[in-house]
PDB file of C-alpha atoms in Angstrom:
ATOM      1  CA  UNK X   1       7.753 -10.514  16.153  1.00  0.00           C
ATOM      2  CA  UNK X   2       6.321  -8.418  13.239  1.00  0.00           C
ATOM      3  CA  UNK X   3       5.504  -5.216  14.651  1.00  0.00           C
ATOM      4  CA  UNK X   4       3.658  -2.150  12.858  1.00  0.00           C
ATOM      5  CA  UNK X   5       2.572   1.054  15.127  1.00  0.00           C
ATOM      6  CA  UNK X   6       1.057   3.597  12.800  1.00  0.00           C
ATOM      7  CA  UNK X   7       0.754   7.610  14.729  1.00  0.00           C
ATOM      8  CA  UNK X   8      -0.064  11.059  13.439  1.00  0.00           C
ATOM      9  CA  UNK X   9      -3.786  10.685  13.535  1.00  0.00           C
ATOM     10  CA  UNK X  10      -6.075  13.397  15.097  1.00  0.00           C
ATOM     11  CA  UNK X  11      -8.338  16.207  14.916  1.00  0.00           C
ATOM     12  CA  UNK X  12      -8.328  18.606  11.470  1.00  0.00           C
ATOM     13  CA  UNK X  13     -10.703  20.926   9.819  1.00  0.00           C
ATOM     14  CA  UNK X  14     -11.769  20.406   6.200  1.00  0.00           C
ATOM     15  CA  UNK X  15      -8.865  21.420   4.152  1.00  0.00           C
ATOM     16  CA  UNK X  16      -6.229  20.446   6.238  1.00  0.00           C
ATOM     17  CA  UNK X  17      -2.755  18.464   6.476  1.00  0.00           C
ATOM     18  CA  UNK X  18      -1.347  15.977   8.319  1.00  0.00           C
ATOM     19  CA  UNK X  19       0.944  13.033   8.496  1.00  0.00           C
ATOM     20  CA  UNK X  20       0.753   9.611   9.400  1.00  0.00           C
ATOM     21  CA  UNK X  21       3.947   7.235   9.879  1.00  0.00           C
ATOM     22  CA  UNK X  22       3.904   3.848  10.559  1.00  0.00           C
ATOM     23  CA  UNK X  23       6.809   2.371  12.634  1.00  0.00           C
ATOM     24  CA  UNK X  24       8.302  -1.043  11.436  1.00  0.00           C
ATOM     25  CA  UNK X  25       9.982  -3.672  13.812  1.00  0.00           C
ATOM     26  CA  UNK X  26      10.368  -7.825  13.770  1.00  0.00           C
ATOM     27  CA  UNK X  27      11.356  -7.650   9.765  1.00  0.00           C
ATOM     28  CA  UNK X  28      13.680  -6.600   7.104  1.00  0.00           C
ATOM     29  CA  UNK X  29      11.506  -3.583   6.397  1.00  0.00           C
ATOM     30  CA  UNK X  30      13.291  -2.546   2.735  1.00  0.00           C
ATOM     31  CA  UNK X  31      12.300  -5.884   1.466  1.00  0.00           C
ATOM     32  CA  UNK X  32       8.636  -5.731   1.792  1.00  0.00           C
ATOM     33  CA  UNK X  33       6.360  -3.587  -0.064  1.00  0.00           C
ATOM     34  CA  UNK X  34       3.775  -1.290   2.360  1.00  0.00           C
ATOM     35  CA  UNK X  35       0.319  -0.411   1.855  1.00  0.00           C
ATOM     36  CA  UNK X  36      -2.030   1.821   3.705  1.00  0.00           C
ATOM     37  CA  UNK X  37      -5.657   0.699   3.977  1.00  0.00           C
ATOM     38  CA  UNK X  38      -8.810   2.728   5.347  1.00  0.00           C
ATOM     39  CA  UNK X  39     -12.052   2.107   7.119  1.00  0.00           C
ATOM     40  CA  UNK X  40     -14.099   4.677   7.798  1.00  0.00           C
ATOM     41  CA  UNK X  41     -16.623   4.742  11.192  1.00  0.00           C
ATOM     42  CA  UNK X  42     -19.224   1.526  10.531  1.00  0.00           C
ATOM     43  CA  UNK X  43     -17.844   1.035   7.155  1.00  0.00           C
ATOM     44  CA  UNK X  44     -15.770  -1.454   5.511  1.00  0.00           C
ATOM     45  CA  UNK X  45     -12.186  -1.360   3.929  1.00  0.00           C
ATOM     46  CA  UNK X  46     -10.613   0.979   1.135  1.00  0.00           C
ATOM     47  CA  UNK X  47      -7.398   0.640   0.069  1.00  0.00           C
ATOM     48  CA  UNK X  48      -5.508   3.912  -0.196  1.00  0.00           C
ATOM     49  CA  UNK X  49      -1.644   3.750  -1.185  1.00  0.00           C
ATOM     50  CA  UNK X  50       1.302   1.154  -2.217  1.00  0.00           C
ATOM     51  CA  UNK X  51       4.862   1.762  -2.150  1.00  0.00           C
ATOM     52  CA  UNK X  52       7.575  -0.508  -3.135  1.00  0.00           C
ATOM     53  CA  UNK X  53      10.432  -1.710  -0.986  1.00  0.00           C
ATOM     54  CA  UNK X  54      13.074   1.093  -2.072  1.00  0.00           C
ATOM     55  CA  UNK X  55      10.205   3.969  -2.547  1.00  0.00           C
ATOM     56  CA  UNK X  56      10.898   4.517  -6.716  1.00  0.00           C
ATOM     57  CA  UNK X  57       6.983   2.788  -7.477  1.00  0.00           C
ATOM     58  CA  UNK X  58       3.668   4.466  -5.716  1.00  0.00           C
ATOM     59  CA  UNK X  59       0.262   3.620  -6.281  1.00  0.00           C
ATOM     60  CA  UNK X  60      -3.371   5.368  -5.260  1.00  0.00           C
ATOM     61  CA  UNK X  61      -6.862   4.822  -4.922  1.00  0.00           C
ATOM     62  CA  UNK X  62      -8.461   7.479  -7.414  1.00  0.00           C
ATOM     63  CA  UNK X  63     -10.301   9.240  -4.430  1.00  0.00           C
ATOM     64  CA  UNK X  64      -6.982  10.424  -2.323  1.00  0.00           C
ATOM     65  CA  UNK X  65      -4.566  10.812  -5.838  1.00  0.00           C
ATOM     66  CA  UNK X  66      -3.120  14.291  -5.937  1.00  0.00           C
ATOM     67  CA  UNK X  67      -3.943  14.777  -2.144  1.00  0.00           C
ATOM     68  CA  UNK X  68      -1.734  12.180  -1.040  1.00  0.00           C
ATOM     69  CA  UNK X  69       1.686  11.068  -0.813  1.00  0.00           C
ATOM     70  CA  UNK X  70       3.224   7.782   0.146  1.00  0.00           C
ATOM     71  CA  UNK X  71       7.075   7.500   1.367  1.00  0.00           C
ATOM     72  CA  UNK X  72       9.146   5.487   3.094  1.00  0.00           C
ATOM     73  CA  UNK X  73      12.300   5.828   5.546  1.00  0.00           C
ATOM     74  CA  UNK X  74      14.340   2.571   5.037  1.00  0.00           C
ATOM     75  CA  UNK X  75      16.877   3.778   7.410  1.00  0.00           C
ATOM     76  CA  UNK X  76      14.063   4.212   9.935  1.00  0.00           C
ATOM     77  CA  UNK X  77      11.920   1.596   9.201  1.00  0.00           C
ATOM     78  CA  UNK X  78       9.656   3.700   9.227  1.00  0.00           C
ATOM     79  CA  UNK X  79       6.419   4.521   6.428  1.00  0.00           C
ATOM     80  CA  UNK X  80       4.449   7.897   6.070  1.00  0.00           C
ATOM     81  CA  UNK X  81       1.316   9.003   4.523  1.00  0.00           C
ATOM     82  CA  UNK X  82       1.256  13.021   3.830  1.00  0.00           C
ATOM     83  CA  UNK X  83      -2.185  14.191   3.835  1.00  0.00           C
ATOM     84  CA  UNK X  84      -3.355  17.506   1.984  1.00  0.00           C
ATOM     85  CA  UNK X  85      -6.655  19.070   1.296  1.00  0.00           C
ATOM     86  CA  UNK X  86      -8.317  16.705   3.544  1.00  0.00           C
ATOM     87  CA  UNK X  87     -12.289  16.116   3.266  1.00  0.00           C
ATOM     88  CA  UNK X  88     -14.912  14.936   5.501  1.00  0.00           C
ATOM     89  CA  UNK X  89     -15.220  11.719   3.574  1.00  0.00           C
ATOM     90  CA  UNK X  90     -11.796  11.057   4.588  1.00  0.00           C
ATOM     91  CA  UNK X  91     -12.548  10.301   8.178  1.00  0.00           C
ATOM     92  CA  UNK X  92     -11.343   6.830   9.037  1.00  0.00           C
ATOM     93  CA  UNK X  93      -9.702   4.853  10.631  1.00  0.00           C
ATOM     94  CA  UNK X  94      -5.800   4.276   8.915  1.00  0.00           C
ATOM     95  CA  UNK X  95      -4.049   1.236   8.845  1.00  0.00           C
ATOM     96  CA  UNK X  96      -0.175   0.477   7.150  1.00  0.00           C
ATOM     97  CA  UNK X  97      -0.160  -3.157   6.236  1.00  0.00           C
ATOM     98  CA  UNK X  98       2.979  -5.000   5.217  1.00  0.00           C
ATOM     99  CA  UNK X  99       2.891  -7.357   1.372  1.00  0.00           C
ATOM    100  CA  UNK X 100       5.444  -9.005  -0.096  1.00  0.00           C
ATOM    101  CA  UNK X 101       7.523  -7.988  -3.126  1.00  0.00           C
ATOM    102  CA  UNK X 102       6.165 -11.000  -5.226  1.00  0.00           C
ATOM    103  CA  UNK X 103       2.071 -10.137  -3.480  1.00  0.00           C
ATOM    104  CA  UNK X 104       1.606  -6.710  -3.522  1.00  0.00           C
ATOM    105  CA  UNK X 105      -1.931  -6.317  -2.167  1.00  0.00           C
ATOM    106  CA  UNK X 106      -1.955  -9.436  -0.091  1.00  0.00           C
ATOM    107  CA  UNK X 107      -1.702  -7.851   3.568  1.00  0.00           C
ATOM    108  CA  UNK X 108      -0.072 -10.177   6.134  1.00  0.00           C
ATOM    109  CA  UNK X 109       0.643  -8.076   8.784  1.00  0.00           C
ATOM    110  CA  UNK X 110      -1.663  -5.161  10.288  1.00  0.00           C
ATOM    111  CA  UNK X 111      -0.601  -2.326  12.621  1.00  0.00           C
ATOM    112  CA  UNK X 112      -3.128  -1.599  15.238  1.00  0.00           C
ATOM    113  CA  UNK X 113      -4.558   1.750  12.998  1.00  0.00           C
ATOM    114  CA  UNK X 114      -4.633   5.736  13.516  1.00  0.00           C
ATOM    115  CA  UNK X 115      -7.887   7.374  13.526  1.00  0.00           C
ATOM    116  CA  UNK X 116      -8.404  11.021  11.179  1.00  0.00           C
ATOM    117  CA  UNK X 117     -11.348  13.000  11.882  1.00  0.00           C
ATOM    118  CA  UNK X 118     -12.040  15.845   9.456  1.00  0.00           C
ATOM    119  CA  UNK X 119     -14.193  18.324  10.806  1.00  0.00           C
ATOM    120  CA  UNK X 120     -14.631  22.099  11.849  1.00  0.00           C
TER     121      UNK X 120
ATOM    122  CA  UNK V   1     -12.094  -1.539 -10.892  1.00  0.00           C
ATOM    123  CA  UNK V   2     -13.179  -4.966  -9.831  1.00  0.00           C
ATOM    124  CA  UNK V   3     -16.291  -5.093  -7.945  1.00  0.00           C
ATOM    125  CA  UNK V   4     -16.607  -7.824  -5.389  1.00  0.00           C
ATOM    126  CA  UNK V   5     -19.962  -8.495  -3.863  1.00  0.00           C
ATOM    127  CA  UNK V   6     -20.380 -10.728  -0.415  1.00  0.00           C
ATOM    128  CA  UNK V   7     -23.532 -12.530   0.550  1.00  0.00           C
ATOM    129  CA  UNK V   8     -25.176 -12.428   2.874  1.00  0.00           C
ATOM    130  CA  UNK V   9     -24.022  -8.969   4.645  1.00  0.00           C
ATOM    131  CA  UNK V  10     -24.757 -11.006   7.777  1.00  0.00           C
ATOM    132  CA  UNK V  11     -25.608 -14.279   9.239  1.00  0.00           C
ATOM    133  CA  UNK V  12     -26.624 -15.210  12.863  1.00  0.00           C
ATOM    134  CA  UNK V  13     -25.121 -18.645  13.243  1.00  0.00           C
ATOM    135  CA  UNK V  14     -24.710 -21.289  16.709  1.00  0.00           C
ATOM    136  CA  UNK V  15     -21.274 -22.269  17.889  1.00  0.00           C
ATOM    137  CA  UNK V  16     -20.788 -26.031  15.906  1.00  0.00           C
ATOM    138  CA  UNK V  17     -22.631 -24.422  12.498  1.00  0.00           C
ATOM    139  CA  UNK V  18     -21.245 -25.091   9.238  1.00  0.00           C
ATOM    140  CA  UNK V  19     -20.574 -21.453   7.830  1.00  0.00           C
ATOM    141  CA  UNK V  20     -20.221 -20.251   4.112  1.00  0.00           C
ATOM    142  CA  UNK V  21     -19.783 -16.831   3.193  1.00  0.00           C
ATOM    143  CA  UNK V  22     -19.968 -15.969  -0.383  1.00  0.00           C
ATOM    144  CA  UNK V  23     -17.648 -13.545  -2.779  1.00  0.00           C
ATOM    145  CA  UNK V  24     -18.601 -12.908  -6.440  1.00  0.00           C
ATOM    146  CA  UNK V  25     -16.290 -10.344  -8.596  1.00  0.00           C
ATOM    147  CA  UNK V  26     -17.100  -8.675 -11.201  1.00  0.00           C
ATOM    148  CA  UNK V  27     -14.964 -10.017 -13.311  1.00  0.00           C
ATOM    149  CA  UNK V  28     -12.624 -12.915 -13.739  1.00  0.00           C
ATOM    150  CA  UNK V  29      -8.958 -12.764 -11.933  1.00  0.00           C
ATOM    151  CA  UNK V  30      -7.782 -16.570 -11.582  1.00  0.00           C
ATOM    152  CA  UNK V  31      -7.158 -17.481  -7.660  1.00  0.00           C
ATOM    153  CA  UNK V  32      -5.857 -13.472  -6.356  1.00  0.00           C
ATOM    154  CA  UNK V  33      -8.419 -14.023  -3.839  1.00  0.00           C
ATOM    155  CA  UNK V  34      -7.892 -13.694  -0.258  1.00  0.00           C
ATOM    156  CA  UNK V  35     -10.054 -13.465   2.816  1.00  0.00           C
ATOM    157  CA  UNK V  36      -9.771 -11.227   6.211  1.00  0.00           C
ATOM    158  CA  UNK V  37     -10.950 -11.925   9.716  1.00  0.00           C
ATOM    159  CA  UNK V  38     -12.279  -8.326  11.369  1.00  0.00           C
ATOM    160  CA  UNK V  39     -13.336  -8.029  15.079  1.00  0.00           C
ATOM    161  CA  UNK V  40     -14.483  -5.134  16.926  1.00  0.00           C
ATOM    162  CA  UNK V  41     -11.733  -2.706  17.388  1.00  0.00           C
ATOM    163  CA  UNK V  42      -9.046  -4.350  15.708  1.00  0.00           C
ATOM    164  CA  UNK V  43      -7.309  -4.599  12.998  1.00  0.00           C
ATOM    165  CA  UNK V  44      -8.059  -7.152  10.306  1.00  0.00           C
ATOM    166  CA  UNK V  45      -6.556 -10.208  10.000  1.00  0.00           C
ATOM    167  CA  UNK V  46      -5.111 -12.691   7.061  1.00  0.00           C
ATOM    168  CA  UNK V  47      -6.539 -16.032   6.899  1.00  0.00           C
ATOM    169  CA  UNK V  48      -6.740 -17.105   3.652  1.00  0.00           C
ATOM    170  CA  UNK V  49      -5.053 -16.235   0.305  1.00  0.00           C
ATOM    171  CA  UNK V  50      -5.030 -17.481  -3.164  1.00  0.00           C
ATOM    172  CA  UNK V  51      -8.411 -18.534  -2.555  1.00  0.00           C
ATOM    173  CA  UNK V  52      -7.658 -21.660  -0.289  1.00  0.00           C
ATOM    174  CA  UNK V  53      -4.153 -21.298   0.587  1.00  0.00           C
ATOM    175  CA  UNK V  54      -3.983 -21.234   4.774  1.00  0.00           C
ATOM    176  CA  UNK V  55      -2.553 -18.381   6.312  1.00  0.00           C
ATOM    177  CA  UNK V  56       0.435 -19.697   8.817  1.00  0.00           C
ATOM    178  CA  UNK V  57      -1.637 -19.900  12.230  1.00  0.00           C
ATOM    179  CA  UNK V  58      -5.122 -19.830  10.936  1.00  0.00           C
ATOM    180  CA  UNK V  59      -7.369 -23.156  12.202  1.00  0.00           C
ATOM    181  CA  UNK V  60      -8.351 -25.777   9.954  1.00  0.00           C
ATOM    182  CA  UNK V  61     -11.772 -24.970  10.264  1.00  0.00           C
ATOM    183  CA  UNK V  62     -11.385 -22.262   8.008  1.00  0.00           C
ATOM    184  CA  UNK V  63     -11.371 -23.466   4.075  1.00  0.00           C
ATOM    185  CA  UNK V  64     -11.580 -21.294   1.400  1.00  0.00           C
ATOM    186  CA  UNK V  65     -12.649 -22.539  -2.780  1.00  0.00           C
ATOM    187  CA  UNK V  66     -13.915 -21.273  -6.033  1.00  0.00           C
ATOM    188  CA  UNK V  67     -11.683 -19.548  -8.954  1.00  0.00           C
ATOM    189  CA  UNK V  68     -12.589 -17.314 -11.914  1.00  0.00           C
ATOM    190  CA  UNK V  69     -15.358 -15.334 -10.260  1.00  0.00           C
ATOM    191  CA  UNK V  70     -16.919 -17.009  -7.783  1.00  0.00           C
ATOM    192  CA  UNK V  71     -15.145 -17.944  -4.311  1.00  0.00           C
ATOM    193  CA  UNK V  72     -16.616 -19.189  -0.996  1.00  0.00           C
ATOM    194  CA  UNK V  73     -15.140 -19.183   2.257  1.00  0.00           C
ATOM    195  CA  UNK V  74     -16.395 -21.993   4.603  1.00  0.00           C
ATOM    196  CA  UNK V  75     -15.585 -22.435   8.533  1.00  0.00           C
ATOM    197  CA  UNK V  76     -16.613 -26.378   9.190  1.00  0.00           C
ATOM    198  CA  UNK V  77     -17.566 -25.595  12.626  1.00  0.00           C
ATOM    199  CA  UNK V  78     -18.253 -22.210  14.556  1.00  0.00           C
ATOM    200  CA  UNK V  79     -16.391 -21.611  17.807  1.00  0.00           C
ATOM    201  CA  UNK V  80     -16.753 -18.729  19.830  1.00  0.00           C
ATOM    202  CA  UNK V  81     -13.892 -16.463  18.555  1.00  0.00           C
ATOM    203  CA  UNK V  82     -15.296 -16.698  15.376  1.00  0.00           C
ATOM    204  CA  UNK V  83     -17.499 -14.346  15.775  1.00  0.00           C
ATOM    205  CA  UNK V  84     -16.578 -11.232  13.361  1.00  0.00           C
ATOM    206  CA  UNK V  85     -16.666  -9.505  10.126  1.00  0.00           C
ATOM    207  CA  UNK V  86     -14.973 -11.572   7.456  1.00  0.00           C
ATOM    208  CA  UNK V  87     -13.663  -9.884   4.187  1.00  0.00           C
ATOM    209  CA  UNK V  88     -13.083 -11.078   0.769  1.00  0.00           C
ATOM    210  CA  UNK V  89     -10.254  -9.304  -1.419  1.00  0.00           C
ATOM    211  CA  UNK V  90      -8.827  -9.257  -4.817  1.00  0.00           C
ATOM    212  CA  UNK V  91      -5.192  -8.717  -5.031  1.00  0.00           C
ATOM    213  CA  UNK V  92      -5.335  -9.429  -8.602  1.00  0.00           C
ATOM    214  CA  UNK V  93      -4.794  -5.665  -9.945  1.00  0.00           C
ATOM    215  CA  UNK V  94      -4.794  -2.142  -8.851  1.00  0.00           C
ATOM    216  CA  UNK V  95      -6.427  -0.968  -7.360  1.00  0.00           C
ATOM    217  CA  UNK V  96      -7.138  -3.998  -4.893  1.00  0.00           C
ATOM    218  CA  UNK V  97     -10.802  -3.900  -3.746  1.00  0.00           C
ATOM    219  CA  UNK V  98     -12.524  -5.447  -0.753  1.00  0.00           C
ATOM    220  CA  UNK V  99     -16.056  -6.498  -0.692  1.00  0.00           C
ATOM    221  CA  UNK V 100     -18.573  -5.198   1.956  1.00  0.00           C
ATOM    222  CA  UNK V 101     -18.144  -7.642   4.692  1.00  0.00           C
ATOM    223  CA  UNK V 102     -20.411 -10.327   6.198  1.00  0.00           C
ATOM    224  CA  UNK V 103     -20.786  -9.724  10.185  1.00  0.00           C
ATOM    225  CA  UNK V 104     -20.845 -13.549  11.535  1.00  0.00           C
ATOM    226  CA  UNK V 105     -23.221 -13.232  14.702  1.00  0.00           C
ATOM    227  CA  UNK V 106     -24.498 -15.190  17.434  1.00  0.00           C
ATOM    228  CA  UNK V 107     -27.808 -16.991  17.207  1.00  0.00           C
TER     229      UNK V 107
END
């Protein structure tokens, strides 16, 4: 069974780091390309980051590019998201979603989501 | 980026309604179209990509049409645990973009 349990999510004032990972299980993890996607409170879905299966290609929405960075742990099955100079806007709720190497941005499995608050 | 719009934003709809939801993108991308299930506190879910391709799981009600920039997602007949936000999606370029969501509620 496809598992994907994303942590790191909390409390931080404007300005702020932190960093999300997203725990893999129930696949060959290296094979499949990861995404993180965002919803913020009441709102809909923004996709935020893509990373290939060995880590060498990273994409990013134009609102988080320069702030953050996408990685990934192959040996650990394991995906991050470093956050830096966080804003308000970027409340939300974060989600890792798993693609395929030949469907990018076609999300077939979910994990259950962090939530980031940014505020003082 | 690509712009997809949904109509309506929401519908209020009886359990055995015919249900169409509505995408229209700003501009053309073939079939990279796929469609997400969202209930309250969970995760979104994949039911239908390549416009009308089935997701593995996903009930037959659910049938999804259209190409170039125009797609429609259709369930034949409402149950109950339909009820949700449903999602359109182009995964034709980067960055992928969603459209607003329609909230399917009950009448």
């Amino acid at each position: 069974e496809v598992q994907l349990l994303e942590s790191g999510g909390g409390l931080v004032q404007p300005g702020g780091s932190l960093r999300l990972s997203c725990a893999a299980s129930g696949f060959t993890f290296s094979s499949y390309v990861m995404n993180w996607v965002r919803q913020a409170p009441g709102k809909g879905l923004e996709w935020v980051s893509y990373i290939n299966g060995n880590g060498d290609t990273t994409y990013y929405a134009d609102s988080v590019k320069g702030r953050f960075t996408i990685s990934r742990d192959n040996s650990k099955n394991t995906l991050y998201l470093q956050m830096n100079s966080l804003r308000a806007e970027d409340t939300a709720i974060y989600y890792c979603a798993t693609a395929h190497s030949t469907a990018w941005y076609r999300f077939i499995y979910w994990g259950q989501g962090t939530l980031v608050t940014v505020s003082s | 980026d690509i712009q997809m719009t949904q109509s309506p934003s929401s519908l209020s709809a009886s359990v055995g309604d015919r249900v169409t939801i509505t995408c229209r993108a700003s501009q053309t991308f073939s079939n990279y179209l796929n469609w997400y299930q969202q209930k309250p506190g969970k995760a979104p879910k994949l039911l239908i990509y390549t416009a009308f391709t089935l997701q593995s799981g996903v009930p037959s009600r659910f049938s999804g049409s259209g190409s170039g920039t125009d797609f429609t997602l259709t369930i034949s007949s409402l149950q109950p645990e339909d009820f949700a936000t449903y999602y359109c999606q182009q995964s034709y370029t980067t960055p992928p973009t969603f459209g607003q969501g329609t909230k399917v509620e009950i009448k």
